[in-house]
PDB file of C-alpha atoms and ligand atoms in Angstrom:
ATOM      1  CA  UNK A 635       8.246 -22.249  12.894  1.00 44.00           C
ATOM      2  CA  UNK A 636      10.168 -23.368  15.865  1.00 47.00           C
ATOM      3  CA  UNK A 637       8.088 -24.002  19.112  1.00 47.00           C
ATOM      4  CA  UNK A 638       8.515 -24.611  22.881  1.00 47.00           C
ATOM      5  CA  UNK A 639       6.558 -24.793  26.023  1.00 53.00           C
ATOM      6  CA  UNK A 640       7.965 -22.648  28.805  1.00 55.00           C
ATOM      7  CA  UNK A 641       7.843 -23.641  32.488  1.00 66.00           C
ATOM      8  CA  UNK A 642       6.500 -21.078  34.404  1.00 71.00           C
ATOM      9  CA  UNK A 643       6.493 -21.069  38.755  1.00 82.00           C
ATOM     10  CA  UNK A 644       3.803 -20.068  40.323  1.00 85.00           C
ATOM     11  CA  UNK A 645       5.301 -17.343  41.737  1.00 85.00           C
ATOM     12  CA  UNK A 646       5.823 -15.719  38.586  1.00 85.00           C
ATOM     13  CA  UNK A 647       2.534 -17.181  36.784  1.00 89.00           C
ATOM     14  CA  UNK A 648       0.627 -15.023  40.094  1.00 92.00           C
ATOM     15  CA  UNK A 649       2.917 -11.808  39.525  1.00 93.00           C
ATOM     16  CA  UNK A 650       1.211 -12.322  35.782  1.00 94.00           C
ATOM     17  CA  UNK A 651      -1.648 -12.840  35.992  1.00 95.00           C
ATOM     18  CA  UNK A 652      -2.174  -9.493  38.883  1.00 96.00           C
ATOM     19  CA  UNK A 653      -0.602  -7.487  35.881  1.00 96.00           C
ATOM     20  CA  UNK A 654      -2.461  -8.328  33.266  1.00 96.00           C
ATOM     21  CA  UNK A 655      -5.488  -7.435  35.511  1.00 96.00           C
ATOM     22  CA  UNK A 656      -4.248  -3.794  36.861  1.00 97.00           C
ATOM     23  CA  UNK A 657      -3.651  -3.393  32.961  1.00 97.00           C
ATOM     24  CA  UNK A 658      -7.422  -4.483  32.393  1.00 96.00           C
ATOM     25  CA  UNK A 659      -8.720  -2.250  34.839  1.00 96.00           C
ATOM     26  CA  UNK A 660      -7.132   0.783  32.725  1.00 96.00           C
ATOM     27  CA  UNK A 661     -10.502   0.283  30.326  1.00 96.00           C
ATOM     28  CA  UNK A 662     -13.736   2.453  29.343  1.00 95.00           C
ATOM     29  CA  UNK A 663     -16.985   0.912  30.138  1.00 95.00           C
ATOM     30  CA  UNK A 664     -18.431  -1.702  28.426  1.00 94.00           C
ATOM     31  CA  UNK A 665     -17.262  -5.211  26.606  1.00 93.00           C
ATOM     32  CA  UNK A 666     -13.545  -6.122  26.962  1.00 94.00           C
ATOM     33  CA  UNK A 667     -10.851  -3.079  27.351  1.00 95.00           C
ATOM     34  CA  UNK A 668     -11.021   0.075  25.285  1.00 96.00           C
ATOM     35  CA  UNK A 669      -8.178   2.327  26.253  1.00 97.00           C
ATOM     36  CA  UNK A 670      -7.426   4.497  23.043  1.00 96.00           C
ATOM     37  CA  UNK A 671      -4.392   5.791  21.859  1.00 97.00           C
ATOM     38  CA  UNK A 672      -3.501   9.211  23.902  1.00 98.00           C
ATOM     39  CA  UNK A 673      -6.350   8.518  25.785  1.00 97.00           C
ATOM     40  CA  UNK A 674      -5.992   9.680  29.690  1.00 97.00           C
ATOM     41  CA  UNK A 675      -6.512   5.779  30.779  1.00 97.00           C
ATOM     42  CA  UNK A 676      -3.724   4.741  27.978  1.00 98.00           C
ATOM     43  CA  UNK A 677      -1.348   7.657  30.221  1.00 98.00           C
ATOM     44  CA  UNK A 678      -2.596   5.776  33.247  1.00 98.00           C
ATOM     45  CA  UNK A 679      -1.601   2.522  31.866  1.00 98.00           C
ATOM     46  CA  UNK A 680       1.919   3.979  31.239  1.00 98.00           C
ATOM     47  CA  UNK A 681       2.438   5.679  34.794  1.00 98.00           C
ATOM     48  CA  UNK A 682       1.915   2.229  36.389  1.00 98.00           C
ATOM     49  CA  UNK A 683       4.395   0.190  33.763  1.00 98.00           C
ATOM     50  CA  UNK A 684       6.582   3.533  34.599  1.00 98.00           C
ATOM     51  CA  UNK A 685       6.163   3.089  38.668  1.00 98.00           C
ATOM     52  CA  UNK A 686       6.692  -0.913  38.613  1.00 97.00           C
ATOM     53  CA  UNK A 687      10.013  -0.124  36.900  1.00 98.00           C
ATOM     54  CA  UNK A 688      11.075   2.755  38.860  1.00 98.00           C
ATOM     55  CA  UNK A 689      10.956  -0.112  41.905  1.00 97.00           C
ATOM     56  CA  UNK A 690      13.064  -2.805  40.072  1.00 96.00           C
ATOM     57  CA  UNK A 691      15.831   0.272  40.057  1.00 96.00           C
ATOM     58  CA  UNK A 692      14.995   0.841  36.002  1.00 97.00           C
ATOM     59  CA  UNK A 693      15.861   4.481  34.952  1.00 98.00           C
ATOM     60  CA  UNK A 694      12.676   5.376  33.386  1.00 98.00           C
ATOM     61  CA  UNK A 695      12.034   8.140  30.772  1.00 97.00           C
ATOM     62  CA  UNK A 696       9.139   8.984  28.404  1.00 96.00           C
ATOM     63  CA  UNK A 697       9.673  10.201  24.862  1.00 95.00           C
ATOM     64  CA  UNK A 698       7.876  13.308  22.902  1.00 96.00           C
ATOM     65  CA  UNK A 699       5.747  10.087  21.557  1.00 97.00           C
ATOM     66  CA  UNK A 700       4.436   9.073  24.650  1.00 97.00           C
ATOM     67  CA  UNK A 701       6.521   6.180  24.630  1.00 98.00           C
ATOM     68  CA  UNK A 702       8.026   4.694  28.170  1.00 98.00           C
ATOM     69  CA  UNK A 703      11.296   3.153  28.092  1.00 98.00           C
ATOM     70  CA  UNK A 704      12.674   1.417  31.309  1.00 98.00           C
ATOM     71  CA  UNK A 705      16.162   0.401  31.362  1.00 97.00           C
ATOM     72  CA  UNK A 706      18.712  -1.778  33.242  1.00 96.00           C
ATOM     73  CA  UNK A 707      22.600  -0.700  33.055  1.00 93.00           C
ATOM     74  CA  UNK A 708      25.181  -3.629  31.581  1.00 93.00           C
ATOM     75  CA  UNK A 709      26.447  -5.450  34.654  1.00 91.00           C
ATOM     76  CA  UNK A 710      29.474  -6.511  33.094  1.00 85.00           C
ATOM     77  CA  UNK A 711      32.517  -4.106  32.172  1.00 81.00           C
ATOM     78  CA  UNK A 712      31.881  -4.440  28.686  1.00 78.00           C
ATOM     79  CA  UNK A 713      32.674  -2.234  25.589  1.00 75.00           C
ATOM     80  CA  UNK A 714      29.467  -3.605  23.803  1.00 83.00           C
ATOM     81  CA  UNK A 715      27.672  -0.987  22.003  1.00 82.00           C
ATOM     82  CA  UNK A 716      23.671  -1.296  21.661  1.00 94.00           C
ATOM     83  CA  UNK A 717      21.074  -2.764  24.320  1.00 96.00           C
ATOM     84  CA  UNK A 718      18.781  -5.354  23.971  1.00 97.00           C
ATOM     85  CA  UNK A 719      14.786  -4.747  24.044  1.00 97.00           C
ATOM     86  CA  UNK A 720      11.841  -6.226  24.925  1.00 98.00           C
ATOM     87  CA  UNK A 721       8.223  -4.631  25.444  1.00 98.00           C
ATOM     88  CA  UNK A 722       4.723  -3.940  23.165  1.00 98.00           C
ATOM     89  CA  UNK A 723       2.135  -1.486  22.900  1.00 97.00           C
ATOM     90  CA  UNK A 724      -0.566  -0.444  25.921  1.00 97.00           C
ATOM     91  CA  UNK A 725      -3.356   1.139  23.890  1.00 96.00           C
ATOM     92  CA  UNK A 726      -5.948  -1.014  22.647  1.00 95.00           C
ATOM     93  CA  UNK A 727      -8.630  -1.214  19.928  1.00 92.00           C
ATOM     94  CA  UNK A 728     -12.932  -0.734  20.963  1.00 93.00           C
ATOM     95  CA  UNK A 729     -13.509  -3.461  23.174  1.00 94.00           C
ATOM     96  CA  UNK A 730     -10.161  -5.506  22.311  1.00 92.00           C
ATOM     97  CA  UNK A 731      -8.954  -7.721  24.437  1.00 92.00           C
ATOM     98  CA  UNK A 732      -6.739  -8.174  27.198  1.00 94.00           C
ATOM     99  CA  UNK A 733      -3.949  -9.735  26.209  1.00 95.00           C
ATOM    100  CA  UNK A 734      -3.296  -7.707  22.917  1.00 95.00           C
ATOM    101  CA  UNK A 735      -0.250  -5.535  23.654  1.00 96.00           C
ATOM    102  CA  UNK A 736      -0.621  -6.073  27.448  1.00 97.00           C
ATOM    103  CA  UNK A 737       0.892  -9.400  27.512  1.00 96.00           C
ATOM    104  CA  UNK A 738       4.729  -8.424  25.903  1.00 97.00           C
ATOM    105  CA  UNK A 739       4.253  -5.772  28.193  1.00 98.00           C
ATOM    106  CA  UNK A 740       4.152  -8.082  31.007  1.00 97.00           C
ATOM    107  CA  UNK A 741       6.117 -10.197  29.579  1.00 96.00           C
ATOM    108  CA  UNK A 742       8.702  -7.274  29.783  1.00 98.00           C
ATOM    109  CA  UNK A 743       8.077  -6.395  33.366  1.00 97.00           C
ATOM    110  CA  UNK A 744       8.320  -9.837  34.230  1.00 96.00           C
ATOM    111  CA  UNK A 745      11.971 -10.099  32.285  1.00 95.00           C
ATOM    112  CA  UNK A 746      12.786  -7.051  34.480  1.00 96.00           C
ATOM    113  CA  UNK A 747      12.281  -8.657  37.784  1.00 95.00           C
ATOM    114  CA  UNK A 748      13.851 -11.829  36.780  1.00 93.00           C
ATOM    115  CA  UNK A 749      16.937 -10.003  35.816  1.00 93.00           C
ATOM    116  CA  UNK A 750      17.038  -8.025  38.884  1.00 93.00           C
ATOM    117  CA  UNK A 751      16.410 -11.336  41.109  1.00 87.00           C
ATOM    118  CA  UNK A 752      18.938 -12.910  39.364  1.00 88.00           C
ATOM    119  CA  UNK A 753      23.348 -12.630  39.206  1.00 86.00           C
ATOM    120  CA  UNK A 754      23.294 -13.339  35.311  1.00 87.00           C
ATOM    121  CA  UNK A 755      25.548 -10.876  34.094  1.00 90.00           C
ATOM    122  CA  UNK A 756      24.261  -8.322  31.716  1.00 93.00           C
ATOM    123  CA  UNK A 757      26.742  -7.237  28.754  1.00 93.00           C
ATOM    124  CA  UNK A 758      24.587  -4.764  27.392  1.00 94.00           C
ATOM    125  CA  UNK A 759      21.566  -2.192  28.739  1.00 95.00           C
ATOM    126  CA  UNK A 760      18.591  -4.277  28.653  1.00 96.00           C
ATOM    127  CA  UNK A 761      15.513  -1.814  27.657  1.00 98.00           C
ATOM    128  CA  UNK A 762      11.689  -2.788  28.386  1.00 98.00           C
ATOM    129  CA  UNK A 763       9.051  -0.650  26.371  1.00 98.00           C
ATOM    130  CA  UNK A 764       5.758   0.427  26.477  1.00 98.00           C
ATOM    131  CA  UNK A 765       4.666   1.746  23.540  1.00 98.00           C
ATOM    132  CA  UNK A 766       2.096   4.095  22.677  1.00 98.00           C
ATOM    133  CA  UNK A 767      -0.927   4.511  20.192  1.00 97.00           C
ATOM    134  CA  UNK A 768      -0.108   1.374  18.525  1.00 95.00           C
ATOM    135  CA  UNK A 769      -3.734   0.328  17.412  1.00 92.00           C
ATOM    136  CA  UNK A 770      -5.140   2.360  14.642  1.00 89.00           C
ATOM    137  CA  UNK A 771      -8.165   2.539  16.155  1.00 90.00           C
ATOM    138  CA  UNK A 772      -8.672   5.995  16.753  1.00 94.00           C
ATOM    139  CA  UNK A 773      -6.590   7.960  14.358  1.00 94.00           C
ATOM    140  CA  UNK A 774      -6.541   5.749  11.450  1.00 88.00           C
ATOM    141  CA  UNK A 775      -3.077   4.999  11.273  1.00 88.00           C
ATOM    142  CA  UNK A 776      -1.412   2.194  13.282  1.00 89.00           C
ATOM    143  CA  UNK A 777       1.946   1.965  15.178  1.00 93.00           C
ATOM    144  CA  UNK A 778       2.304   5.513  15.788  1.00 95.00           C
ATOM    145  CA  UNK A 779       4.632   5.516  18.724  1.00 96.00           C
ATOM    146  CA  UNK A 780       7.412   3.049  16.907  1.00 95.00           C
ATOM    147  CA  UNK A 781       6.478   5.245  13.904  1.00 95.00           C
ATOM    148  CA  UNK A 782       7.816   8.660  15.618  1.00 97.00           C
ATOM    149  CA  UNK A 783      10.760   7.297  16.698  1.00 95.00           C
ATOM    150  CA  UNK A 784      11.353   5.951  13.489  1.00 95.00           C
ATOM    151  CA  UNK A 785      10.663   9.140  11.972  1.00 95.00           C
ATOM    152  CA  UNK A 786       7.786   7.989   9.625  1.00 95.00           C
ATOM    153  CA  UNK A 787       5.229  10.199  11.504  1.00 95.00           C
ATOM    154  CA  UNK A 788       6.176  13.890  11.830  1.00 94.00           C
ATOM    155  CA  UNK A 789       4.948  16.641  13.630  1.00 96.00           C
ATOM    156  CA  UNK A 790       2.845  17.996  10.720  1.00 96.00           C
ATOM    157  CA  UNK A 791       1.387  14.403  10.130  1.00 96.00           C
ATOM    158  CA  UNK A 792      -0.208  14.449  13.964  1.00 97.00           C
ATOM    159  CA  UNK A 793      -1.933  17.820  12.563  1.00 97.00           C
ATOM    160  CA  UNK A 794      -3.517  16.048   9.803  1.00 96.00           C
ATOM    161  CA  UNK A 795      -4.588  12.608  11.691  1.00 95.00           C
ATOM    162  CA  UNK A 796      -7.604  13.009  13.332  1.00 95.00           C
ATOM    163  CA  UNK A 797     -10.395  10.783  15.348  1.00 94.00           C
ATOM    164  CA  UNK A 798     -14.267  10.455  14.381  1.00 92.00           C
ATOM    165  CA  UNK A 799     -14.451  13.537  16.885  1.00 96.00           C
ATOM    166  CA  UNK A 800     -12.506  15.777  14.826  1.00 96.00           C
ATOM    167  CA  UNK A 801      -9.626  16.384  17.646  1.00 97.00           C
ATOM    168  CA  UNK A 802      -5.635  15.375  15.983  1.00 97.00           C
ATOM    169  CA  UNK A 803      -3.568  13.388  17.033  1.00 97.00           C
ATOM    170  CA  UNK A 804      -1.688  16.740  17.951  1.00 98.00           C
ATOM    171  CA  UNK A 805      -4.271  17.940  20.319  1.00 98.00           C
ATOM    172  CA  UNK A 806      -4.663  14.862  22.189  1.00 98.00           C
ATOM    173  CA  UNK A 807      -1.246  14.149  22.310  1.00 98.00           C
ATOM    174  CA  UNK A 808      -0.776  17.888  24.180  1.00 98.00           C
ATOM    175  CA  UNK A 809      -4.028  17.588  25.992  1.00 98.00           C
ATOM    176  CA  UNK A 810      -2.243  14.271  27.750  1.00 98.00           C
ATOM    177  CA  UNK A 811       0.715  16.093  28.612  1.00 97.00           C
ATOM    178  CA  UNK A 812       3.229  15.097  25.433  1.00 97.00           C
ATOM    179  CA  UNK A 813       5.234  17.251  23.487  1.00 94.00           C
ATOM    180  CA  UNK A 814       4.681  16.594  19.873  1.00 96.00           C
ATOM    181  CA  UNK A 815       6.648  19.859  18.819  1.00 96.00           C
ATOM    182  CA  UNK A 816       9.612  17.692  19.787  1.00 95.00           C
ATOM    183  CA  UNK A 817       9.344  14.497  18.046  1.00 94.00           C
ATOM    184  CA  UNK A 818      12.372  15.126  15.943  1.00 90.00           C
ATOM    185  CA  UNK A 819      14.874  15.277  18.633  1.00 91.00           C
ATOM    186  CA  UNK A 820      13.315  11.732  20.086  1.00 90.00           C
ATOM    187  CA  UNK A 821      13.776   9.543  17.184  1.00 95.00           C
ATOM    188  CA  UNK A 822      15.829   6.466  18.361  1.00 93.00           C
ATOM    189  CA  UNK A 823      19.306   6.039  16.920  1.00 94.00           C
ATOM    190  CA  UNK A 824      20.069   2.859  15.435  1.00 93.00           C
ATOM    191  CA  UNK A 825      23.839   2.536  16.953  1.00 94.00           C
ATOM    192  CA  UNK A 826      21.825   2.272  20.786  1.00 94.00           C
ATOM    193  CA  UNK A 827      19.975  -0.833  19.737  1.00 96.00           C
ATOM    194  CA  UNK A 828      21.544  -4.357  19.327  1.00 96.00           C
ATOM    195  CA  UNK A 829      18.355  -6.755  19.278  1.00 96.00           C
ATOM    196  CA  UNK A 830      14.581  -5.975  19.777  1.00 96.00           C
ATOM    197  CA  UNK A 831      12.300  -8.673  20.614  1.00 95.00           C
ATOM    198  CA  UNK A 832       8.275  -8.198  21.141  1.00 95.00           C
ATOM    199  CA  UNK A 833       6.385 -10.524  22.806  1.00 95.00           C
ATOM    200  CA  UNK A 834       2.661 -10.944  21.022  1.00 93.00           C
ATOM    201  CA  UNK A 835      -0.634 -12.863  21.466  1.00 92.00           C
ATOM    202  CA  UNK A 836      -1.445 -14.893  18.588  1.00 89.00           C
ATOM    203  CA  UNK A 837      -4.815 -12.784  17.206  1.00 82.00           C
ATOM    204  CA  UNK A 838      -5.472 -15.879  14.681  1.00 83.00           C
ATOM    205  CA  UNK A 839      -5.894 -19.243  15.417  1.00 88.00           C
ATOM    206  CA  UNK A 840      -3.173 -21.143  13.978  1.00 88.00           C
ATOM    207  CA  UNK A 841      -1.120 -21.922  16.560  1.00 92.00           C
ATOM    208  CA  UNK A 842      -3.927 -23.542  18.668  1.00 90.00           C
ATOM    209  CA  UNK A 843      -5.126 -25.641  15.268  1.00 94.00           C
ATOM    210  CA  UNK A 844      -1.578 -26.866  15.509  1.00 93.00           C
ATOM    211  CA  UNK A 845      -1.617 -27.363  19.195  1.00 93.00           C
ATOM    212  CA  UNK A 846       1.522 -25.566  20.127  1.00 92.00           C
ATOM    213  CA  UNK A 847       2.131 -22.597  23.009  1.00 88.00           C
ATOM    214  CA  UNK A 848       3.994 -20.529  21.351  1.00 90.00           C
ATOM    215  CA  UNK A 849       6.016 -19.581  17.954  1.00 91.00           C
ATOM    216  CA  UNK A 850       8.576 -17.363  15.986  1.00 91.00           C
ATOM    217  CA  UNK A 851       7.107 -14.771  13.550  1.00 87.00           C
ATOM    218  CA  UNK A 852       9.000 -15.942  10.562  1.00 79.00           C
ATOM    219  CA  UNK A 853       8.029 -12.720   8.299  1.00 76.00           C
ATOM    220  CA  UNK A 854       5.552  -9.913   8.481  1.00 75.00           C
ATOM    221  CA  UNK A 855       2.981  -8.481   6.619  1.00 76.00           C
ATOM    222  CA  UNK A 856       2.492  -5.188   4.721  1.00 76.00           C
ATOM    223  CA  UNK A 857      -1.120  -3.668   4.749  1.00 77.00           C
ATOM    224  CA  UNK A 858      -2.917  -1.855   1.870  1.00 81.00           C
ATOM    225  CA  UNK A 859      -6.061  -0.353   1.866  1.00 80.00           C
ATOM    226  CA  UNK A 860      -8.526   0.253  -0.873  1.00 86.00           C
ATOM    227  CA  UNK A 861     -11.214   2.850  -1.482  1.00 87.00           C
ATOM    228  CA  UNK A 862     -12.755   1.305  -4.538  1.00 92.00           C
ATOM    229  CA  UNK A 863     -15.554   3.126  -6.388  1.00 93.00           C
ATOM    230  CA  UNK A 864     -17.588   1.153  -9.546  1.00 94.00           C
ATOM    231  CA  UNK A 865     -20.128   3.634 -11.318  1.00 95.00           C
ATOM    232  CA  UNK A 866     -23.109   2.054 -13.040  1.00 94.00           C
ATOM    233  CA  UNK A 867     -26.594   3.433 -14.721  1.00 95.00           C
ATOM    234  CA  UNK A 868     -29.577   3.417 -12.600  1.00 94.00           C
ATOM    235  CA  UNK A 869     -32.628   2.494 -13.714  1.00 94.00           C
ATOM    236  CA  UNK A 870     -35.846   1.260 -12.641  1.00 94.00           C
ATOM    237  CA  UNK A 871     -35.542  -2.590 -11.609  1.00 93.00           C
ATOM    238  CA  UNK A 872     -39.103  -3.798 -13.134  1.00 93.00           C
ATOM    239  CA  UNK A 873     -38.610  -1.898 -16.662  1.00 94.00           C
ATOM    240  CA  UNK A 874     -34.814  -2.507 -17.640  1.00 94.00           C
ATOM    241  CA  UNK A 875     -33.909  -5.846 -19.539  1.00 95.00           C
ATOM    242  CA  UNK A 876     -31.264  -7.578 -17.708  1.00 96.00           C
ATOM    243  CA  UNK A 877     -29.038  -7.362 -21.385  1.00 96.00           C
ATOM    244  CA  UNK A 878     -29.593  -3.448 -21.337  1.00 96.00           C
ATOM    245  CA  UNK A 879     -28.357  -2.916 -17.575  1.00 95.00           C
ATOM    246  CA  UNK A 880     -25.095  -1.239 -16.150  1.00 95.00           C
ATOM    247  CA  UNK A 881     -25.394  -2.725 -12.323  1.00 95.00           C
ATOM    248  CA  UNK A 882     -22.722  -1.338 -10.478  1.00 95.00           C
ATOM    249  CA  UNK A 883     -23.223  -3.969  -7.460  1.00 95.00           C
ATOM    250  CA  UNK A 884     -23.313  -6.836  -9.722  1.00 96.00           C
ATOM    251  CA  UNK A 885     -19.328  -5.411 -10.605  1.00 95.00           C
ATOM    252  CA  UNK A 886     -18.055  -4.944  -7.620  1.00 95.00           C
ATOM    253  CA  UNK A 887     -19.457  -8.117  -6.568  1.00 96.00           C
ATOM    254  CA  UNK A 888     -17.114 -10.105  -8.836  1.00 96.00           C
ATOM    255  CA  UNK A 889     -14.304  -7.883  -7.680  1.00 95.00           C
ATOM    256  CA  UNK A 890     -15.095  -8.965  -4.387  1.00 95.00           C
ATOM    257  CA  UNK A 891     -14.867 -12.994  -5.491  1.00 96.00           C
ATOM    258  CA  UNK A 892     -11.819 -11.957  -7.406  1.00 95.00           C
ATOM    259  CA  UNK A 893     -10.094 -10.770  -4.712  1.00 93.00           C
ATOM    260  CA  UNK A 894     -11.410 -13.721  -2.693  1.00 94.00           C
ATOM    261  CA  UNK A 895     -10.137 -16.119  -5.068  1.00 94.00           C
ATOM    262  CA  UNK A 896      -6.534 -14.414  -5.753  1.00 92.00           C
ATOM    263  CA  UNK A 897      -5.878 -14.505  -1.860  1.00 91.00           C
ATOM    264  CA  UNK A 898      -6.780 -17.917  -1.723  1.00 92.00           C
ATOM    265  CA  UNK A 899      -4.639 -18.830  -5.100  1.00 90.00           C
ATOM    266  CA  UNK A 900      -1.422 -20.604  -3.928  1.00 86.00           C
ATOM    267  CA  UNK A 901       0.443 -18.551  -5.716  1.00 86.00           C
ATOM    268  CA  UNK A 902      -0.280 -15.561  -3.500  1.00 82.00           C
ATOM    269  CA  UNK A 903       0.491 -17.878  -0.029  1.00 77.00           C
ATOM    270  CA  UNK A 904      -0.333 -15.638   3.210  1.00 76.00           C
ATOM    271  CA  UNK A 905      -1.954 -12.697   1.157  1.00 86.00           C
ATOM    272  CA  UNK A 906      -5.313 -11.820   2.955  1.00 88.00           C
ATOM    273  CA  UNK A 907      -7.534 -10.002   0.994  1.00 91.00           C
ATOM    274  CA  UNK A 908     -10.784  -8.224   2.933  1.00 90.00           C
ATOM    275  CA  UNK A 909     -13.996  -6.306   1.794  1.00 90.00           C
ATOM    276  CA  UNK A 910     -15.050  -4.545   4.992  1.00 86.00           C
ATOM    277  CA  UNK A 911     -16.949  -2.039   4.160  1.00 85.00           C
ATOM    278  CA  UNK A 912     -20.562  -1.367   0.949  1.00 89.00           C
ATOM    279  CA  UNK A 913     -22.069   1.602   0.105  1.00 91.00           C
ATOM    280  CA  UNK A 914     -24.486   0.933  -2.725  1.00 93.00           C
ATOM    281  CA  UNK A 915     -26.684   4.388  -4.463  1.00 93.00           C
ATOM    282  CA  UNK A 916     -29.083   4.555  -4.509  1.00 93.00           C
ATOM    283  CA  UNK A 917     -29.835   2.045  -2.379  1.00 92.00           C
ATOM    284  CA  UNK A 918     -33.642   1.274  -3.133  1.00 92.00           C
ATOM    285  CA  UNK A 919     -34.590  -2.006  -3.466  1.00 92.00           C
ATOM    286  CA  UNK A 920     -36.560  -1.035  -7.182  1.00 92.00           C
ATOM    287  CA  UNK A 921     -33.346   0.770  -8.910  1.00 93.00           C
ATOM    288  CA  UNK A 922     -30.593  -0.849 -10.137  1.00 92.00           C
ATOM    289  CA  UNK A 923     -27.625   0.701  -8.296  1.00 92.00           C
ATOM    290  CA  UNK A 924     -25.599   3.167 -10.189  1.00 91.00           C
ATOM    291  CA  UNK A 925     -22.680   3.763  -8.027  1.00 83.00           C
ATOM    292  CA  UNK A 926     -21.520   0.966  -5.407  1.00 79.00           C
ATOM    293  CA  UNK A 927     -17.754   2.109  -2.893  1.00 83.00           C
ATOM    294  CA  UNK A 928     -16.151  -0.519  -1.210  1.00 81.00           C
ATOM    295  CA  UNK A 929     -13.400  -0.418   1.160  1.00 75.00           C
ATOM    296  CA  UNK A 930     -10.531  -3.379   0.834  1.00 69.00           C
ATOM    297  CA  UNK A 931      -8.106  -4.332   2.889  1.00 71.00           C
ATOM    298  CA  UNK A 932      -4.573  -6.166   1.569  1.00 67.00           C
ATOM    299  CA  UNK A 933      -2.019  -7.789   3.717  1.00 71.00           C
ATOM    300  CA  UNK A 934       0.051  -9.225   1.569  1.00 63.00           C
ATOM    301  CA  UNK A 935       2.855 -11.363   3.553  1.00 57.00           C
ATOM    302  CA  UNK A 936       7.347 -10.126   2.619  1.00 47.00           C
ATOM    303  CA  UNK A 937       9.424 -12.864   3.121  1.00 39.00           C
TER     304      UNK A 937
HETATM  305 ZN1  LIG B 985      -1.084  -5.584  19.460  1.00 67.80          ZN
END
């Protein structure tokens, strides 16, 4: 991991922080921010990266995603094909914080301003990116926005995903003025991008246990969840030898300490392994449980 601590003037350090707080004030009631994927205050968040932009001279556009891309032209009479990008995601998780997204966001706007303020010469279009419904946190399914114009989330998918409410990603996608019917024709072609770099607060605590600012994400992780189901015999607690029982909890607990232990084996370096979630049936505190779910969460790190 290579490290560095960046100057910053006060000029710009003020112009940051007042961002990061207009971004906070996009934010339901309650602890921290909650602004939800194709929420109406996630749309607000975008129409003020979108009007900051506009004012640094960007040409802005919005795809059938909801995503906002601002861009500079190339200063320089180049021939160079493919621009270089910077930006992160403005939706956030229940009562996240404010940094998460928000700050390679700003980070963006701030690279913007800096650009325009300054006579380096730019050989390529430099493009600054807000994305949308990054967070899984309503629909289930995370990095929607860089999933559409990817093409790993089609139209018929958004029909399917849907919030504790019941409405799809479809609906609230139209019901904030988007176009999912068009998806297709948004997905980003690979010959228009050179370089993409994100900007993201550390959500662990490993950099500040190593006392460093910042770092390079060296590889990434790749996320599998679980819906694990152990069936057992029920029977009453008092009456049933512990030789002649079939406890479904006592299973799943050692799959839980298994799991435990192979994420912690150094063989398996960077794999996080989770149990987030118990359902134990009967549930009485006199029967032996007979069927025990539990929900498990994998990240397992690709070099
Ligand atoms: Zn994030």
């Amino acid at each position: 991991m290579r490290t560095a601590v960046l100057p910053v003037h006060p000029a710009e350090a003020s112009r940051l922080t007042a961002d990061l707080s207009a971004f906070a004030a996009f934010t339901e009631a309650g602890d921290g921010v909650t602004r939800l994927a194709y929420s109406a205050l996630e749309r607000r968040a975008h129409a003020f990266f979108e009007e900051r932009m506009r004012e640094l001279g960007c040409a802005v556009h919005t795809d059938a995603a909801g995503n906002t891309v601002a861009e500079l032209a190339p200063t320089a009479d180049t021939d160079v094909a493919g621009a270089i990008g910077t930006g992160s995601h403005l939706d956030s998780v229940v009562h996240g914080g404010r940094f998460d997204g928000i700050a390679g966001v700003v980070a963006a706007m701030e690279v913007a301003r800096l650009a325009v303020g300054s006579s380096i010469a730019r050989r390529r279009p430099w493009r600054f990116v807000a994305f949308a419904a990054e967070e899984g946190a309503r629909f289930g399914q995370a990095c929607n926005g860089s999933r559409m114009i990817a093409g790993l989330t089609s139209v018929e998918d958004t029909r399917h995903l849907r919030d504790v409410d019941g409405v799809s990603m479809y609906q609230a996608m139209c019901d904030v003025g988007l176009a999912p019917d068009e998806l297709l024709s948004h997905v980003w072609d690979p010959a228009q991008w050179h370089a993409f770099v994100e900007l993201h607060v550390e959500q662990g605590a490993v950099l500040q246990d190593a006392g460093v600012a910042i770092g390079v994400v060296d590889s990434i992780s790749g996320s599998t969840r679980l819906h694990v189901v152990v069936d057992g015999t029920a029977s009453h607690t008092g009456a049933t030898p512990m030789h002649r029982r079939r406890d479904a909890l006592v299973a799943a607990a050692s799959c839980v300490i298994a799991g435990n232990s192979i994420a912690n084996d150094s063989a398996h370096h960077g794999t996080r392994v989770t149990v987030g979630r118990l359902d134990v049936s009967p549930g009485a505190i006199t029967t032996i449980p007979r069927t025990r779910r539990f929900r498990c969460g994998c990240a397992r790190r690709r070099q």
